[in-house]
Coordinates of C-alpha atoms in Angstrom, one line a residue:
X20 CA 83.9 29.9 124.8
X21 CA 87.2 29.3 123.3
X22 CA 88.3 26.3 124.8
X23 CA 87.1 23.3 127.4
X24 CA 90.0 22.0 129.6
X25 CA 90.5 18.9 131.0
X26 CA 92.4 18.2 134.4
X27 CA 92.5 15.2 136.2
X28 CA 89.1 14.1 135.3
X29 CA 87.7 11.0 136.5
X30 CA 84.4 9.8 137.1
X31 CA 84.0 8.7 141.0
X32 CA 82.3 5.5 139.2
X33 CA 86.1 4.6 138.1
X34 CA 87.6 5.1 141.3
X35 CA 87.6 2.0 142.9
X36 CA 88.5 0.5 139.1
X37 CA 92.1 -0.7 138.1
X38 CA 94.1 2.0 135.9
X39 CA 93.4 1.7 132.6
X40 CA 94.9 3.5 129.4
X41 CA 92.7 6.7 128.7
X42 CA 93.5 9.5 126.4
X43 CA 90.6 11.5 129.1
X44 CA 90.1 10.6 132.2
X45 CA 93.2 11.9 134.7
X46 CA 95.1 13.5 131.8
X47 CA 95.3 17.4 130.7
X48 CA 93.5 17.7 128.0
X49 CA 92.5 20.4 125.3
X50 CA 89.4 20.7 123.6
X51 CA 89.5 23.8 121.1
X52 CA 87.2 25.9 119.4
X53 CA 87.9 25.3 115.8
X54 CA 88.9 22.1 115.7
X55 CA 87.5 18.6 115.3
X56 CA 87.6 15.9 117.9
X57 CA 86.9 12.2 117.8
X58 CA 86.5 10.1 120.7
X59 CA 85.5 6.8 120.7
X60 CA 85.0 4.1 123.7
X61 CA 83.7 0.7 124.5
X62 CA 80.6 0.4 126.1
X63 CA 80.7 1.4 129.8
X64 CA 84.0 3.2 129.3
X65 CA 82.0 6.7 129.9
X66 CA 81.1 8.3 127.0
X67 CA 77.5 9.4 128.2
X68 CA 79.1 10.5 131.4
X69 CA 81.7 12.5 129.4
X70 CA 78.8 14.1 127.5
X71 CA 77.0 14.1 130.8
X72 CA 79.4 16.9 132.6
X73 CA 80.2 18.7 129.8
X74 CA 76.3 19.7 129.4
X75 CA 76.2 20.2 133.0
X76 CA 74.1 17.4 134.2
X77 CA 76.1 15.3 136.0
X78 CA 79.1 16.7 138.6
X79 CA 80.6 13.5 139.9
X80 CA 83.9 14.0 139.0
X81 CA 87.4 14.4 140.4
X82 CA 89.6 17.0 138.8
X83 CA 88.8 19.8 137.3
X84 CA 86.9 21.1 134.3
X85 CA 87.2 24.7 132.7
X86 CA 85.8 25.9 130.2
X87 CA 88.2 29.0 129.6
X88 CA 90.1 29.7 132.2
X89 CA 86.1 28.8 134.4
X90 CA 85.4 25.5 137.1
X91 CA 82.3 24.8 135.6
X92 CA 81.5 23.4 138.6
X93 CA 81.0 26.8 140.1
X94 CA 78.3 27.4 137.1
X95 CA 75.0 27.9 138.7
X96 CA 71.8 26.6 136.7
X97 CA 71.4 29.9 135.5
X98 CA 74.5 29.9 133.5
X99 CA 74.1 26.7 132.6
X100 CA 71.3 27.6 130.9
X101 CA 73.1 30.2 129.0
X102 CA 75.4 27.8 127.8
X103 CA 72.9 25.0 126.8
X104 CA 71.2 28.0 124.8
X105 CA 74.2 30.2 123.1
X106 CA 77.8 28.1 124.0
X107 CA 77.6 24.0 123.6
X108 CA 74.8 22.5 121.4
X109 CA 74.3 18.5 121.9
X110 CA 72.6 15.7 120.2
X111 CA 72.1 13.4 122.3
X112 CA 72.3 9.2 121.6
X113 CA 69.0 8.5 123.0
X114 CA 67.3 11.6 120.8
X115 CA 65.1 13.2 124.3
X116 CA 62.5 14.1 121.5
X117 CA 58.8 14.9 122.3
X118 CA 57.0 11.9 121.1
X119 CA 53.8 14.1 121.2
X120 CA 55.2 17.0 119.1
X121 CA 55.4 17.0 115.6
X122 CA 59.1 16.5 113.8
X123 CA 59.2 20.5 113.0
X124 CA 57.6 21.3 116.5
X125 CA 60.8 19.6 118.3
X126 CA 63.0 21.5 116.3
X127 CA 61.3 24.7 116.2
X128 CA 60.9 24.8 120.3
X129 CA 64.6 24.7 120.0
X130 CA 64.5 27.3 117.8
X131 CA 62.5 29.8 119.4
X132 CA 64.9 30.2 121.5
X133 CA 66.9 32.2 119.8
X134 CA 65.9 32.7 116.3
X135 CA 69.3 30.8 114.2
X136 CA 67.5 29.5 111.3
X137 CA 64.4 31.0 109.3
X138 CA 61.4 28.7 108.7
X139 CA 62.4 28.3 105.3
X140 CA 66.1 27.1 106.0
X141 CA 64.5 24.3 108.2
X142 CA 62.4 23.6 105.8
X143 CA 65.5 22.7 103.3
X144 CA 67.4 20.5 106.3
X145 CA 64.3 18.3 106.6
X146 CA 64.5 18.1 102.6
X147 CA 67.9 17.8 102.4
X148 CA 67.8 14.4 105.2
X149 CA 65.3 13.2 103.2
X150 CA 62.6 13.6 105.8
X151 CA 60.7 16.7 104.4
X152 CA 56.8 14.2 103.7
X153 CA 57.5 13.9 107.7
X154 CA 57.8 17.3 108.8
X155 CA 54.4 17.7 110.7
X156 CA 54.3 13.8 111.3
X157 CA 54.6 12.8 115.4
X158 CA 57.9 12.0 116.5
X159 CA 56.2 8.7 118.4
X160 CA 55.1 7.5 114.8
X161 CA 58.7 7.9 113.2
X162 CA 61.7 5.5 113.3
X163 CA 64.1 5.5 115.1
X164 CA 66.4 6.9 112.0
X165 CA 64.2 9.7 110.8
X166 CA 64.0 10.9 114.5
X167 CA 68.2 10.6 114.4
X168 CA 67.9 13.1 111.4
X169 CA 65.5 15.4 113.4
X170 CA 67.6 15.6 116.6
X171 CA 70.2 16.4 114.2
X172 CA 68.4 19.2 112.6
X173 CA 67.1 20.1 116.3
X174 CA 70.8 20.2 117.3
X175 CA 72.0 22.7 114.4
X176 CA 69.0 25.6 114.7
X177 CA 71.3 27.2 117.3
X178 CA 74.7 29.4 118.1
X179 CA 77.6 27.3 119.3
X180 CA 81.3 27.4 120.1
X181 CA 81.4 23.7 120.6
X182 CA 78.6 21.2 119.1
X183 CA 78.5 17.7 121.7
X184 CA 77.9 14.4 119.6
X185 CA 77.3 11.4 121.0
X186 CA 76.9 8.5 118.8
X187 CA 75.2 10.0 115.8
X188 CA 74.7 7.2 112.9
X189 CA 74.2 4.4 114.7
X190 CA 71.2 3.4 112.4
X191 CA 71.8 4.9 109.8
X192 CA 72.9 4.2 105.9
X193 CA 76.1 5.3 104.5
X194 CA 74.2 7.8 102.1
X195 CA 72.2 9.5 105.2
X196 CA 75.0 9.2 107.1
X197 CA 77.0 11.4 104.7
X198 CA 74.5 14.2 104.3
X199 CA 74.6 14.6 108.0
X200 CA 78.2 14.9 108.3
X201 CA 78.7 17.3 105.5
X202 CA 75.2 19.4 107.5
X203 CA 77.3 19.0 111.0
X204 CA 80.7 20.6 109.1
X205 CA 79.0 23.0 106.8
X206 CA 77.2 24.7 110.7
X207 CA 80.4 24.1 112.4
X208 CA 82.3 26.2 109.9
X209 CA 79.5 28.6 109.8
X210 CA 80.0 29.3 113.5
X211 CA 83.7 28.7 113.8
X212 CA 83.2 26.0 116.2
X213 CA 84.6 23.3 118.1
X214 CA 83.1 19.3 117.0
X215 CA 83.9 16.6 119.7
X216 CA 82.1 12.9 118.2
X217 CA 81.1 10.4 120.4
X218 CA 81.8 6.7 119.0
X219 CA 81.7 3.0 120.2
X220 CA 82.2 1.9 116.4
X221 CA 81.0 3.1 113.1
X222 CA 81.5 6.4 113.1
X223 CA 81.4 9.9 110.8
X224 CA 84.6 9.9 108.2
X225 CA 84.9 13.1 109.2
X226 CA 88.2 15.3 108.8
X227 CA 89.4 14.7 112.5
X228 CA 92.3 17.0 113.9
X229 CA 92.4 14.9 117.4
X230 CA 91.7 10.7 117.9
X231 CA 90.7 10.2 121.6
X232 CA 90.5 6.5 123.8
X233 CA 88.3 6.5 126.4

């Protein structure tokens, strides 16, 4: 997949609200592989909704979203499974980790789908993020900031054309946020992928090609 096109997209929940300026909703917008995008929004302006549309969790919108030239409303469940496994990786704001599993198990359950990273590579990622000592700890026993770092590792252990990151550094100090940014950029460049970062405030200082307001 080389591009994502938004054509006059508007969430149904916004259809009865007064019109407002937006660089995304009801616009013609192109996201291209290999480029970096930052989308900023106040709370309640559709940040999580935007992400849910792109990974097929919600379809309650007017207009069209196309992956290359194919309208995503035509995708079936099996198509979405392939897309999430090999084309779009998503770091969720709410993380969606399994609290009863260890940090490593949460990562490996994703990595087993494609065997994209070796166990050694995964171990190095834990070390870089300063949580090597937590690799065999249950996620439910870890702080939210530590869980965020595990969730990032999980997002990077698969092939992707686009990496979608929702509010990635809300509970991190500047040092860990910078390391997360470096690791994201390394994998994005390695795969020649596009990066879309969603934010309602503090965000990673990356060389964005385009900044948008929801």
